[in-house]
XYZ file of C-alpha atoms in Angstrom:
247
model
C 0.054 -0.059 0.017
C 2.909 2.375 0.894
C 4.459 1.676 -2.408
C 1.378 2.583 -4.324
C 0.913 5.684 -2.129
C 4.414 6.974 -3.172
C 3.780 5.911 -6.682
C 0.626 8.257 -6.911
C 2.326 11.101 -5.278
C 4.906 10.972 -7.769
C 2.300 10.884 -10.597
C 0.356 13.653 -9.313
C 3.694 15.824 -9.178
C 4.479 14.599 -12.738
C 1.071 15.351 -14.039
C 0.979 18.724 -12.435
C 4.128 19.739 -14.268
C 2.741 18.535 -17.616
C -0.526 20.385 -17.011
C 1.269 23.619 -16.405
C 3.762 23.145 -18.990
C 0.866 22.410 -21.596
C -0.616 25.937 -20.856
C 2.501 27.708 -22.000
C 2.931 25.191 -25.177
C -0.337 24.205 -26.230
C -2.939 26.562 -28.216
C -5.510 23.768 -28.063
C -7.481 23.955 -24.918
C -8.902 20.368 -25.559
C -5.140 19.314 -24.719
C -5.084 21.279 -21.512
C -8.423 19.696 -20.521
C -6.894 16.265 -20.991
C -4.177 17.126 -18.667
C -6.872 18.250 -16.079
C -8.722 15.149 -16.241
C -5.765 12.956 -15.902
C -4.539 14.850 -12.928
C -8.016 14.764 -11.451
C -8.110 10.884 -11.830
C -4.800 10.413 -10.126
C -6.136 12.947 -7.126
C -9.219 10.732 -6.772
C -7.237 7.627 -6.574
C -4.624 8.936 -4.190
C -7.369 10.341 -1.605
C -8.909 6.713 -1.758
C -5.394 5.058 -1.295
C -4.459 7.387 1.516
C -7.496 6.773 3.245
C -7.346 3.073 2.813
C -3.621 3.193 4.341
C -4.748 5.266 7.469
C -3.555 3.374 10.605
C -7.201 3.422 12.062
C -9.971 3.689 9.569
C -12.468 3.245 12.241
C -11.273 6.106 14.215
C -11.088 8.213 11.250
C -14.861 7.915 10.858
C -15.519 9.095 14.182
C -13.446 12.202 14.355
C -12.982 15.452 12.698
C -9.356 15.050 11.778
C -8.116 13.745 8.419
C -7.646 10.109 8.120
C -3.999 10.278 6.870
C -2.822 13.700 7.638
C 0.636 13.088 6.145
C -1.114 12.929 2.621
C -4.576 14.176 2.926
C -3.541 17.728 4.149
C -4.504 21.125 3.551
C -2.353 21.360 0.481
C -3.330 18.546 -1.177
C -7.111 19.211 -0.812
C -6.701 22.761 -1.921
C -5.063 21.513 -5.221
C -7.723 18.683 -5.600
C -10.398 21.373 -4.958
C -8.846 23.890 -7.869
C -8.312 20.613 -10.200
C -12.106 20.209 -9.780
C -13.010 23.617 -10.436
C -10.567 23.572 -13.687
C -12.632 20.504 -14.574
C -15.855 22.328 -14.318
C -17.093 19.676 -11.938
C -18.735 21.711 -9.525
C -20.888 19.167 -7.939
C -17.832 17.059 -6.778
C -16.169 20.128 -5.763
C -19.153 20.608 -3.244
C -18.948 16.955 -2.003
C -15.211 17.125 -1.526
C -15.407 20.311 0.733
C -18.246 18.701 2.595
C -16.129 15.513 3.533
C -12.866 17.455 4.169
C -12.288 17.355 7.851
C -13.096 20.240 9.858
C -9.754 20.692 11.561
C -8.180 20.722 8.013
C -10.685 23.575 6.705
C -10.304 25.583 9.823
C -6.257 25.363 9.711
C -5.891 26.329 6.135
C -7.028 29.712 4.650
C -5.692 28.715 1.313
C -8.138 26.097 1.345
C -11.024 28.133 2.528
C -10.107 30.883 -0.264
C -10.369 27.722 -2.859
C -13.708 27.088 -1.599
C -14.730 30.782 -1.998
C -13.753 30.221 -5.384
C -15.866 27.117 -5.774
C -18.784 28.859 -4.193
C -18.713 32.009 -6.422
C -18.402 29.753 -9.614
C -21.305 27.686 -8.531
C -23.271 30.842 -7.790
C -22.352 32.030 -11.161
C -23.430 28.880 -12.948
C -26.423 27.432 -11.203
C -28.138 30.250 -9.221
C -27.409 33.601 -10.275
C -26.402 33.593 -14.122
C -26.027 37.217 -15.018
C -23.002 39.575 -15.676
C -22.610 40.751 -12.335
C -22.382 37.214 -10.664
C -19.010 36.901 -12.377
C -17.304 39.292 -10.159
C -17.349 37.509 -7.106
C -15.421 34.533 -8.842
C -12.710 36.775 -9.813
C -12.367 38.302 -6.394
C -12.082 35.372 -5.058
C -9.312 34.100 -7.220
C -7.460 37.379 -6.893
C -6.784 36.469 -3.333
C -3.246 35.960 -2.254
C -2.091 32.341 -2.858
C 0.928 29.991 -1.765
C 3.262 29.530 -4.620
C 2.319 25.942 -5.204
C -1.057 26.542 -5.999
C -0.973 29.689 -7.661
C -0.292 28.430 -11.017
C -3.637 26.680 -10.612
C -5.500 29.522 -9.831
C -4.081 31.502 -12.826
C -4.920 28.750 -14.788
C -8.421 28.519 -13.719
C -8.866 32.604 -14.230
C -7.699 31.816 -17.707
C -10.023 29.308 -18.465
C -12.758 30.955 -16.708
C -12.373 34.279 -18.806
C -12.141 32.277 -22.120
C -15.233 30.427 -21.693
C -17.065 33.807 -20.626
C -15.651 35.327 -23.599
C -17.250 32.568 -25.739
C -20.589 32.943 -24.188
C -20.370 36.723 -24.615
C -19.544 36.461 -28.145
C -22.236 34.041 -28.937
C -24.992 35.938 -27.008
C -23.994 39.795 -27.374
C -23.715 42.183 -30.141
C -23.102 45.086 -28.057
C -22.210 45.264 -24.220
C -21.250 48.088 -22.057
C -17.466 48.436 -20.863
C -18.531 48.101 -17.491
C -20.415 44.872 -17.758
C -17.762 43.186 -20.096
C -15.137 44.158 -17.346
C -17.262 42.317 -14.718
C -17.656 39.482 -16.738
C -14.369 38.953 -17.888
C -12.579 39.939 -14.593
C -10.666 43.329 -15.480
C -10.459 46.146 -13.022
C -8.312 48.212 -15.537
C -10.173 49.392 -18.791
C -6.696 49.317 -20.655
C -6.364 45.725 -19.900
C -10.045 44.841 -21.068
C -9.330 46.570 -24.244
C -6.344 44.659 -24.829
C -7.763 41.451 -24.295
C -10.727 42.368 -26.461
C -8.540 43.678 -29.253
C -6.807 40.278 -29.222
C -10.153 38.616 -29.985
C -10.895 41.070 -32.695
C -13.596 42.850 -30.678
C -14.305 46.387 -31.433
C -14.054 48.748 -28.321
C -15.576 52.286 -28.479
C -14.397 54.323 -25.521
C -16.479 57.422 -26.738
C -19.936 54.974 -26.585
C -18.439 53.247 -23.793
C -19.440 49.700 -25.216
C -17.732 46.666 -26.917
C -19.080 44.796 -29.751
C -18.055 41.280 -29.505
C -17.530 39.085 -32.928
C -18.077 35.427 -33.011
C -14.835 33.800 -32.205
C -13.464 31.984 -35.192
C -13.061 28.867 -33.016
C -14.163 27.863 -29.643
C -11.366 28.652 -27.034
C -12.436 25.696 -24.935
C -14.007 22.397 -26.613
C -16.848 22.091 -24.357
C -20.114 21.340 -26.113
C -21.792 19.455 -23.100
C -25.118 20.285 -21.747
C -23.770 22.651 -19.167
C -22.553 24.769 -21.863
C -25.720 24.879 -23.890
C -27.672 25.634 -20.766
C -25.223 28.480 -19.981
C -25.513 29.925 -23.383
C -29.484 29.877 -23.469
C -29.417 31.480 -19.999
C -27.157 34.507 -21.716
C -29.457 34.710 -24.270
C -32.506 35.186 -22.044
C -30.264 37.598 -19.996
C -29.551 39.608 -23.230
C -33.323 39.937 -24.258
C -34.153 41.152 -20.875
C -31.120 43.318 -20.531
C -30.217 44.495 -24.065
C -27.836 47.299 -24.228
C -29.167 48.807 -27.763
C -32.895 48.536 -28.012
C -34.404 48.119 -31.312
C -36.820 50.758 -32.653
């Protein structure tokens, strides 16, 4: 059991390196998503094996401490939670948070911050899908993070921004600069303008609006039901809150 545990820990470290290297070397988001899913599978197995290798599983079920604190510690769960968010697996992220030992949660601010990100993304996708609900997710991601998880947070912010840009390009022909800044997580207008220009979107500072263009290709290759549901919700939001009224 210990040999398998060490093997999985090494595999986790290797896959994490590959994931972060792939972000810089791959333009195809599907490749990055493949790395995320492989890392997620390893984390799931590592949690199960570490719990099984605990000296006293019976005690672990009746205590608020982690069953194998040398492995299932705050750093492990912070990474695990962020990888679930990268995979857009919000349900499993919620269930993971519920089963993490109370003592581990209470003793780790980065872990609690990771869950704040998860809550904000859940709120955005399931409960309150509108442009203003994006801001909380970016605020949570802009917290100070330990160096070992900062790259995961940066990647999550990047993919969140890219998926949002896809939705905006499909649902909006005109959007205010302030709404676009909230949706894309930019605090400074020049950063927003630079990002939109890279997407070949027209930015009018005089009118204070942005005119998105349909993206030539999807930045993220996600055509599942959740993505379709998100798009339909954005179209509904557009109909209810259109920036430019038709005569």
